[in-house]
Amino acid sequence: MIRVKVFKNTTLMSFERKESLDLTTSYDLKNQMMAILKKPFSNLFIDLEKVEQVDAEGLNTLIAGQRLSEMNQSQLSLFNVKEDVLQAMKQYGLDSYFFFCDRPKPFSDDLLMV
C-alpha cells in the first residue's frame, strides 16, 4: 500500500511496508503517480526506503513518471534509494536519468522540509 501526503504543489509518496517494485506494486504506483504528475508544475517525491528490489516493470513505471514530469514541467525526485535498487538502475544506465535528493523529513512529521 502506498501512502500519499500533499502540501500545496508537493506530494510525498511512500510504501507502508517492505515491497518489491514489480508488476503487482507498479500498477498502483503508476496510477497514483500519473494522477499527480498530470498537473503542471507539481513536485513528486517518492520515498523508496522500503523498496528492497525493483524489476523491469518497476523501472518502466519510474521512467514513465519521469517522462510525464518532464512533459508537464514538473519534478519527480527519488529518495532513500537502497543500494540494490540503485544497482538495478545502473545496470540499465538509468542512474543518471532520475533526480535523487536528500531525505525530506519523515512522513510522520507534519511539516514538509524539502
mmCIF file of N, CA and C in Angstrom:
data_model
loop_
_atom_site.group_PDB
_atom_site.id
_atom_site.type_symbol
_atom_site.label_atom_id
_atom_site.label_comp_id
_atom_site.label_asym_id
_atom_site.label_seq_id
_atom_site.Cartn_x
_atom_site.Cartn_y
_atom_site.Cartn_z
ATOM 1 N N MET A 1 0.837 -1.184 0.000
ATOM 2 C CA MET A 1 0.000 0.000 0.000
ATOM 3 C C MET A 1 0.884 1.250 0.000
ATOM 4 N N ILE A 2 0.448 2.243 -0.718
ATOM 5 C CA ILE A 2 1.223 3.474 -0.868
ATOM 6 C C ILE A 2 0.562 4.582 -0.056
ATOM 7 N N ARG A 3 1.380 5.285 0.685
ATOM 8 C CA ARG A 3 0.903 6.416 1.473
ATOM 9 C C ARG A 3 1.208 7.697 0.698
ATOM 10 N N VAL A 4 0.244 8.618 0.644
ATOM 11 C CA VAL A 4 0.394 9.875 -0.081
ATOM 12 C C VAL A 4 0.124 11.020 0.877
ATOM 13 N N LYS A 5 1.026 11.995 0.874
ATOM 14 C CA LYS A 5 0.872 13.194 1.684
ATOM 15 C C LYS A 5 1.102 14.402 0.788
ATOM 16 N N VAL A 6 0.176 15.363 0.820
ATOM 17 C CA VAL A 6 0.223 16.518 -0.078
ATOM 18 C C VAL A 6 0.392 17.798 0.729
ATOM 19 N N PHE A 7 1.260 18.672 0.226
ATOM 20 C CA PHE A 7 1.447 20.004 0.784
ATOM 21 C C PHE A 7 1.586 20.961 -0.384
ATOM 22 N N LYS A 8 0.524 21.717 -0.642
ATOM 23 C CA LYS A 8 0.463 22.651 -1.776
ATOM 24 C C LYS A 8 0.727 21.905 -3.075
ATOM 25 N N ASN A 9 1.789 22.239 -3.800
ATOM 26 C CA ASN A 9 2.048 21.563 -5.082
ATOM 27 C C ASN A 9 3.101 20.465 -4.945
ATOM 28 N N THR A 10 3.371 20.045 -3.711
ATOM 29 C CA THR A 10 4.360 18.997 -3.466
ATOM 30 C C THR A 10 3.681 17.783 -2.857
ATOM 31 N N THR A 11 3.983 16.628 -3.415
ATOM 32 C CA THR A 11 3.400 15.376 -2.935
ATOM 33 C C THR A 11 4.521 14.424 -2.553
ATOM 34 N N LEU A 12 4.354 13.772 -1.408
ATOM 35 C CA LEU A 12 5.276 12.746 -0.957
ATOM 36 C C LEU A 12 4.567 11.406 -1.014
ATOM 37 N N MET A 13 5.200 10.424 -1.637
ATOM 38 C CA MET A 13 4.645 9.073 -1.696
ATOM 39 C C MET A 13 5.632 8.121 -1.051
ATOM 40 N N SER A 14 5.113 7.188 -0.248
ATOM 41 C CA SER A 14 5.974 6.188 0.368
ATOM 42 C C SER A 14 5.218 4.864 0.450
ATOM 43 N N PHE A 15 5.961 3.813 0.611
ATOM 44 C CA PHE A 15 5.381 2.482 0.778
ATOM 45 C C PHE A 15 5.255 2.206 2.271
ATOM 46 N N GLU A 16 4.133 1.625 2.680
ATOM 47 C CA GLU A 16 3.880 1.399 4.103
ATOM 48 C C GLU A 16 4.631 0.209 4.665
ATOM 49 N N ARG A 17 5.012 -0.723 3.826
ATOM 50 C CA ARG A 17 5.755 -1.901 4.307
ATOM 51 C C ARG A 17 6.795 -2.287 3.260
ATOM 52 N N LYS A 18 7.641 -3.208 3.592
ATOM 53 C CA LYS A 18 8.681 -3.659 2.672
ATOM 54 C C LYS A 18 8.031 -4.216 1.410
ATOM 55 N N GLU A 19 8.528 -3.769 0.285
ATOM 56 C CA GLU A 19 7.948 -4.141 -1.010
ATOM 57 C C GLU A 19 9.048 -4.381 -2.029
ATOM 58 N N SER A 20 8.656 -5.027 -3.097
ATOM 59 C CA SER A 20 9.438 -5.053 -4.327
ATOM 60 C C SER A 20 8.646 -4.235 -5.323
ATOM 61 N N LEU A 21 9.322 -3.399 -6.066
ATOM 62 C CA LEU A 21 8.636 -2.618 -7.094
ATOM 63 C C LEU A 21 8.595 -3.495 -8.333
ATOM 64 N N ASP A 22 7.486 -4.216 -8.478
ATOM 65 C CA ASP A 22 7.341 -5.194 -9.551
ATOM 66 C C ASP A 22 5.965 -5.040 -10.195
ATOM 67 N N LEU A 23 5.554 -6.031 -10.927
ATOM 68 C CA LEU A 23 4.301 -5.968 -11.679
ATOM 69 C C LEU A 23 3.108 -5.648 -10.782
ATOM 70 N N THR A 24 3.027 -6.257 -9.615
ATOM 71 C CA THR A 24 1.854 -6.049 -8.762
ATOM 72 C C THR A 24 1.852 -4.679 -8.097
ATOM 73 N N THR A 25 2.972 -4.198 -7.627
ATOM 74 C CA THR A 25 3.007 -2.900 -6.942
ATOM 75 C C THR A 25 3.134 -1.737 -7.917
ATOM 76 N N SER A 26 3.679 -1.976 -9.085
ATOM 77 C CA SER A 26 3.882 -0.899 -10.060
ATOM 78 C C SER A 26 2.568 -0.321 -10.566
ATOM 79 N N TYR A 27 1.566 -1.149 -10.688
ATOM 80 C CA TYR A 27 0.280 -0.681 -11.213
ATOM 81 C C TYR A 27 -0.300 0.415 -10.324
ATOM 82 N N ASP A 28 -0.338 0.177 -9.024
ATOM 83 C CA ASP A 28 -0.872 1.162 -8.085
ATOM 84 C C ASP A 28 -0.006 2.428 -8.062
ATOM 85 N N LEU A 29 1.308 2.240 -8.036
ATOM 86 C CA LEU A 29 2.219 3.387 -8.040
ATOM 87 C C LEU A 29 2.019 4.218 -9.305
ATOM 88 N N LYS A 30 1.932 3.564 -10.435
ATOM 89 C CA LYS A 30 1.789 4.279 -11.707
ATOM 90 C C LYS A 30 0.506 5.097 -11.751
ATOM 91 N N ASN A 31 -0.601 4.511 -11.314
ATOM 92 C CA ASN A 31 -1.875 5.234 -11.333
ATOM 93 C C ASN A 31 -1.828 6.476 -10.450
ATOM 94 N N GLN A 32 -1.303 6.335 -9.254
ATOM 95 C CA GLN A 32 -1.231 7.471 -8.346
ATOM 96 C C GLN A 32 -0.231 8.514 -8.843
ATOM 97 N N MET A 33 0.884 8.056 -9.351
ATOM 98 C CA MET A 33 1.918 8.953 -9.849
ATOM 99 C C MET A 33 1.403 9.754 -11.051
ATOM 100 N N MET A 34 0.718 9.102 -11.971
ATOM 101 C CA MET A 34 0.208 9.779 -13.166
ATOM 102 C C MET A 34 -0.841 10.826 -12.807
ATOM 103 N N ALA A 35 -1.694 10.522 -11.837
ATOM 104 C CA ALA A 35 -2.709 11.490 -11.419
ATOM 105 C C ALA A 35 -2.053 12.761 -10.873
ATOM 106 N N ILE A 36 -0.959 12.611 -10.179
ATOM 107 C CA ILE A 36 -0.254 13.756 -9.588
ATOM 108 C C ILE A 36 0.507 14.527 -10.664
ATOM 109 N N LEU A 37 1.225 13.806 -11.508
ATOM 110 C CA LEU A 37 2.112 14.459 -12.477
ATOM 111 C C LEU A 37 1.382 15.031 -13.690
ATOM 112 N N LYS A 38 0.089 14.760 -13.825
ATOM 113 C CA LYS A 38 -0.683 15.372 -14.909
ATOM 114 C C LYS A 38 -0.872 16.862 -14.660
ATOM 115 N N LYS A 39 -0.787 17.276 -13.418
ATOM 116 C CA LYS A 39 -0.914 18.690 -13.076
ATOM 117 C C LYS A 39 0.424 19.372 -13.339
ATOM 118 N N PRO A 40 0.436 20.407 -14.153
ATOM 119 C CA PRO A 40 1.701 21.100 -14.422
ATOM 120 C C PRO A 40 2.314 21.688 -13.151
ATOM 121 N N PHE A 41 3.617 21.747 -13.149
ATOM 122 C CA PHE A 41 4.408 22.363 -12.087
ATOM 123 C C PHE A 41 4.236 21.686 -10.724
ATOM 124 N N SER A 42 3.957 20.407 -10.720
ATOM 125 C CA SER A 42 3.855 19.691 -9.455
ATOM 126 C C SER A 42 5.204 19.061 -9.118
ATOM 127 N N ASN A 43 5.404 18.805 -7.847
ATOM 128 C CA ASN A 43 6.621 18.161 -7.359
ATOM 129 C C ASN A 43 6.227 16.858 -6.694
ATOM 130 N N LEU A 44 6.839 15.781 -7.121
ATOM 131 C CA LEU A 44 6.540 14.474 -6.551
ATOM 132 C C LEU A 44 7.832 13.859 -6.022
ATOM 133 N N PHE A 45 7.827 13.545 -4.741
ATOM 134 C CA PHE A 45 8.937 12.849 -4.100
ATOM 135 C C PHE A 45 8.475 11.433 -3.802
ATOM 136 N N ILE A 46 9.240 10.457 -4.255
ATOM 137 C CA ILE A 46 8.910 9.056 -3.993
ATOM 138 C C ILE A 46 9.960 8.496 -3.053
ATOM 139 N N ASP A 47 9.499 8.088 -1.883
ATOM 140 C CA ASP A 47 10.360 7.501 -0.864
ATOM 141 C C ASP A 47 10.481 6.009 -1.142
ATOM 142 N N LEU A 48 11.669 5.568 -1.509
ATOM 143 C CA LEU A 48 11.899 4.156 -1.834
ATOM 144 C C LEU A 48 12.579 3.404 -0.704
ATOM 145 N N GLU A 49 12.505 3.944 0.503
ATOM 146 C CA GLU A 49 13.184 3.338 1.647
ATOM 147 C C GLU A 49 12.760 1.891 1.893
ATOM 148 N N LYS A 50 11.499 1.571 1.694
ATOM 149 C CA LYS A 50 11.010 0.219 1.962
ATOM 150 C C LYS A 50 10.988 -0.664 0.718
ATOM 151 N N VAL A 51 11.501 -0.149 -0.382
ATOM 152 C CA VAL A 51 11.576 -0.940 -1.616
ATOM 153 C C VAL A 51 12.910 -1.678 -1.616
ATOM 154 N N GLU A 52 12.829 -2.985 -1.534
ATOM 155 C CA GLU A 52 14.019 -3.831 -1.463
ATOM 156 C C GLU A 52 14.591 -4.157 -2.842
ATOM 157 N N GLN A 53 13.696 -4.345 -3.821
ATOM 158 C CA GLN A 53 14.123 -4.726 -5.161
ATOM 159 C C GLN A 53 13.222 -4.042 -6.179
ATOM 160 N N VAL A 54 13.740 -3.892 -7.372
ATOM 161 C CA VAL A 54 12.949 -3.335 -8.470
ATOM 162 C C VAL A 54 13.234 -4.174 -9.716
ATOM 163 N N ASP A 55 12.166 -4.504 -10.451
ATOM 164 C CA ASP A 55 12.354 -5.261 -11.684
ATOM 165 C C ASP A 55 12.092 -4.338 -12.880
ATOM 166 N N ALA A 56 12.075 -4.907 -14.069
ATOM 167 C CA ALA A 56 11.910 -4.106 -15.285
ATOM 168 C C ALA A 56 10.592 -3.341 -15.277
ATOM 169 N N GLU A 57 9.530 -3.960 -14.777
ATOM 170 C CA GLU A 57 8.232 -3.277 -14.725
ATOM 171 C C GLU A 57 8.287 -2.079 -13.773
ATOM 172 N N GLY A 58 8.954 -2.237 -12.652
ATOM 173 C CA GLY A 58 9.116 -1.132 -11.712
ATOM 174 C C GLY A 58 9.931 0.004 -12.306
ATOM 175 N N LEU A 59 10.999 -0.343 -13.008
ATOM 176 C CA LEU A 59 11.815 0.677 -13.669
ATOM 177 C C LEU A 59 11.022 1.387 -14.758
ATOM 178 N N ASN A 60 10.229 0.633 -15.523
ATOM 179 C CA ASN A 60 9.395 1.247 -16.560
ATOM 180 C C ASN A 60 8.384 2.220 -15.962
ATOM 181 N N THR A 61 7.850 1.882 -14.805
ATOM 182 C CA THR A 61 6.906 2.769 -14.124
ATOM 183 C C THR A 61 7.584 4.069 -13.727
ATOM 184 N N LEU A 62 8.777 3.974 -13.160
ATOM 185 C CA LEU A 62 9.513 5.178 -12.769
ATOM 186 C C LEU A 62 9.898 6.015 -13.994
ATOM 187 N N ILE A 63 10.274 5.351 -15.076
ATOM 188 C CA ILE A 63 10.624 6.058 -16.315
ATOM 189 C C ILE A 63 9.400 6.792 -16.861
ATOM 190 N N ALA A 64 8.243 6.140 -16.848
ATOM 191 C CA ALA A 64 7.018 6.786 -17.325
ATOM 192 C C ALA A 64 6.705 8.027 -16.487
ATOM 193 N N GLY A 65 6.891 7.926 -15.196
ATOM 194 C CA GLY A 65 6.678 9.082 -14.325
ATOM 195 C C GLY A 65 7.649 10.205 -14.632
ATOM 196 N N GLN A 66 8.898 9.855 -14.863
ATOM 197 C CA GLN A 66 9.909 10.859 -15.185
ATOM 198 C C GLN A 66 9.581 11.564 -16.506
ATOM 199 N N ARG A 67 9.174 10.805 -17.489
ATOM 200 C CA ARG A 67 8.817 11.400 -18.791
ATOM 201 C C ARG A 67 7.617 12.333 -18.675
ATOM 202 N N LEU A 68 6.600 11.896 -17.930
ATOM 203 C CA LEU A 68 5.423 12.742 -17.746
ATOM 204 C C LEU A 68 5.778 14.013 -16.991
ATOM 205 N N SER A 69 6.658 13.901 -16.008
ATOM 206 C CA SER A 69 7.053 15.096 -15.254
ATOM 207 C C SER A 69 7.786 16.088 -16.161
ATOM 208 N N GLU A 70 8.601 15.594 -17.054
ATOM 209 C CA GLU A 70 9.301 16.479 -17.993
ATOM 210 C C GLU A 70 8.323 17.158 -18.943
ATOM 211 N N MET A 71 7.323 16.426 -19.409
ATOM 212 C CA MET A 71 6.334 16.987 -20.335
ATOM 213 C C MET A 71 5.516 18.096 -19.677
ATOM 214 N N ASN A 72 5.230 17.957 -18.388
ATOM 215 C CA ASN A 72 4.372 18.913 -17.695
ATOM 216 C C ASN A 72 5.147 19.904 -16.834
ATOM 217 N N GLN A 73 6.436 20.005 -17.075
ATOM 218 C CA GLN A 73 7.297 20.907 -16.318
ATOM 219 C C GLN A 73 7.156 20.672 -14.818
ATOM 220 N N SER A 74 7.110 19.423 -14.443
ATOM 221 C CA SER A 74 7.029 19.008 -13.053
ATOM 222 C C SER A 74 8.368 18.408 -12.648
ATOM 223 N N GLN A 75 8.466 17.980 -11.406
ATOM 224 C CA GLN A 75 9.704 17.379 -10.915
ATOM 225 C C GLN A 75 9.381 16.076 -10.199
ATOM 226 N N LEU A 76 9.999 14.993 -10.640
ATOM 227 C CA LEU A 76 9.924 13.702 -9.960
ATOM 228 C C LEU A 76 11.274 13.477 -9.299
ATOM 229 N N SER A 77 11.267 13.256 -8.002
ATOM 230 C CA SER A 77 12.509 13.039 -7.248
ATOM 231 C C SER A 77 12.403 11.741 -6.466
ATOM 232 N N LEU A 78 13.494 11.015 -6.423
ATOM 233 C CA LEU A 78 13.569 9.769 -5.660
ATOM 234 C C LEU A 78 14.474 9.978 -4.460
ATOM 235 N N PHE A 79 14.101 9.413 -3.328
ATOM 236 C CA PHE A 79 14.997 9.476 -2.183
ATOM 237 C C PHE A 79 14.902 8.205 -1.363
ATOM 238 N N ASN A 80 15.872 8.019 -0.496
ATOM 239 C CA ASN A 80 16.022 6.807 0.314
ATOM 240 C C ASN A 80 16.141 5.564 -0.566
ATOM 241 N N VAL A 81 16.909 5.669 -1.627
ATOM 242 C CA VAL A 81 17.075 4.561 -2.574
ATOM 243 C C VAL A 81 18.114 3.591 -2.030
ATOM 244 N N LYS A 82 17.725 2.335 -1.879
ATOM 245 C CA LYS A 82 18.640 1.307 -1.376
ATOM 246 C C LYS A 82 19.644 0.914 -2.459
ATOM 247 N N GLU A 83 20.735 0.364 -2.011
ATOM 248 C CA GLU A 83 21.834 0.016 -2.918
ATOM 249 C C GLU A 83 21.396 -0.976 -4.001
ATOM 250 N N ASP A 84 20.588 -1.976 -3.663
ATOM 251 C CA ASP A 84 20.133 -2.960 -4.659
ATOM 252 C C ASP A 84 19.274 -2.305 -5.744
ATOM 253 N N VAL A 85 18.446 -1.360 -5.340
ATOM 254 C CA VAL A 85 17.601 -0.651 -6.302
ATOM 255 C C VAL A 85 18.471 0.229 -7.196
ATOM 256 N N LEU A 86 19.423 0.911 -6.596
ATOM 257 C CA LEU A 86 20.333 1.754 -7.375
ATOM 258 C C LEU A 86 21.153 0.911 -8.354
ATOM 259 N N GLN A 87 21.576 -0.259 -7.934
ATOM 260 C CA GLN A 87 22.327 -1.151 -8.829
ATOM 261 C C GLN A 87 21.478 -1.589 -10.014
ATOM 262 N N ALA A 88 20.192 -1.847 -9.782
ATOM 263 C CA ALA A 88 19.302 -2.216 -10.893
ATOM 264 C C ALA A 88 19.188 -1.064 -11.877
ATOM 265 N N MET A 89 19.122 0.155 -11.355
ATOM 266 C CA MET A 89 19.070 1.332 -12.236
ATOM 267 C C MET A 89 20.368 1.490 -13.013
ATOM 268 N N LYS A 90 21.488 1.280 -12.347
ATOM 269 C CA LYS A 90 22.790 1.392 -13.006
ATOM 270 C C LYS A 90 22.952 0.346 -14.098
ATOM 271 N N GLN A 91 22.420 -0.836 -13.859
ATOM 272 C CA GLN A 91 22.525 -1.920 -14.839
ATOM 273 C C GLN A 91 21.929 -1.509 -16.184
ATOM 274 N N TYR A 92 20.883 -0.692 -16.141
ATOM 275 C CA TYR A 92 20.228 -0.238 -17.372
ATOM 276 C C TYR A 92 20.599 1.196 -17.728
ATOM 277 N N GLY A 93 21.581 1.760 -17.051
ATOM 278 C CA GLY A 93 22.036 3.116 -17.335
ATOM 279 C C GLY A 93 21.037 4.189 -16.943
ATOM 280 N N LEU A 94 20.197 3.905 -15.957
ATOM 281 C CA LEU A 94 19.145 4.838 -15.555
ATOM 282 C C LEU A 94 19.507 5.673 -14.334
ATOM 283 N N ASP A 95 20.655 5.420 -13.743
ATOM 284 C CA ASP A 95 21.011 6.142 -12.521
ATOM 285 C C ASP A 95 21.215 7.630 -12.767
ATOM 286 N N SER A 96 21.506 8.015 -13.998
ATOM 287 C CA SER A 96 21.658 9.441 -14.299
ATOM 288 C C SER A 96 20.369 10.037 -14.886
ATOM 289 N N TYR A 97 19.358 9.213 -15.077
ATOM 290 C CA TYR A 97 18.095 9.656 -15.655
ATOM 291 C C TYR A 97 17.173 10.295 -14.610
ATOM 292 N N PHE A 98 17.337 9.876 -13.362
ATOM 293 C CA PHE A 98 16.467 10.339 -12.283
ATOM 294 C C PHE A 98 17.176 11.359 -11.416
ATOM 295 N N PHE A 99 16.372 12.168 -10.732
ATOM 296 C CA PHE A 99 16.905 13.115 -9.762
ATOM 297 C C PHE A 99 16.791 12.471 -8.381
ATOM 298 N N PHE A 100 17.930 12.308 -7.725
ATOM 299 C CA PHE A 100 17.975 11.745 -6.382
ATOM 300 C C PHE A 100 18.210 12.894 -5.405
ATOM 301 N N CYS A 101 17.441 12.924 -4.337
ATOM 302 C CA CYS A 101 17.579 14.025 -3.389
ATOM 303 C C CYS A 101 17.868 13.491 -1.993
ATOM 304 N N ASP A 102 18.285 14.401 -1.131
ATOM 305 C CA ASP A 102 18.477 14.066 0.272
ATOM 306 C C ASP A 102 17.125 13.829 0.906
ATOM 307 N N ARG A 103 17.170 13.293 2.097
ATOM 308 C CA ARG A 103 15.936 12.954 2.785
ATOM 309 C C ARG A 103 15.136 14.180 3.213
ATOM 310 N N PRO A 104 13.880 14.262 2.757
ATOM 311 C CA PRO A 104 12.980 15.201 3.422
ATOM 312 C C PRO A 104 12.629 14.635 4.793
ATOM 313 N N LYS A 105 11.992 15.406 5.632
ATOM 314 C CA LYS A 105 11.597 14.902 6.948
ATOM 315 C C LYS A 105 10.676 13.701 6.752
ATOM 316 N N PRO A 106 10.612 12.822 7.737
ATOM 317 C CA PRO A 106 9.733 11.648 7.621
ATOM 318 C C PRO A 106 8.266 12.038 7.467
ATOM 319 N N PHE A 107 7.497 11.113 6.920
ATOM 320 C CA PHE A 107 6.081 11.363 6.717
ATOM 321 C C PHE A 107 5.338 11.590 8.025
ATOM 322 N N SER A 108 5.878 11.119 9.127
ATOM 323 C CA SER A 108 5.209 11.289 10.401
ATOM 324 C C SER A 108 5.235 12.745 10.858
ATOM 325 N N ASP A 109 6.153 13.535 10.325
ATOM 326 C CA ASP A 109 6.201 14.945 10.674
ATOM 327 C C ASP A 109 5.142 15.707 9.894
ATOM 328 N N ASP A 110 4.548 16.677 10.546
ATOM 329 C CA ASP A 110 3.529 17.475 9.874
ATOM 330 C C ASP A 110 4.123 18.536 8.970
ATOM 331 N N LEU A 111 5.348 18.919 9.221
ATOM 332 C CA LEU A 111 5.983 19.935 8.390
ATOM 333 C C LEU A 111 6.754 19.273 7.277
ATOM 334 N N LEU A 112 6.751 19.897 6.143
ATOM 335 C CA LEU A 112 7.456 19.371 4.992
ATOM 336 C C LEU A 112 8.715 20.197 4.788
ATOM 337 N N MET A 113 9.847 19.548 4.881
ATOM 338 C CA MET A 113 11.125 20.229 4.664
ATOM 339 C C MET A 113 11.745 19.627 3.423
ATOM 340 N N VAL A 114 11.724 20.358 2.354
ATOM 341 C CA VAL A 114 12.254 19.848 1.090
ATOM 342 C C VAL A 114 13.411 20.705 0.659
#
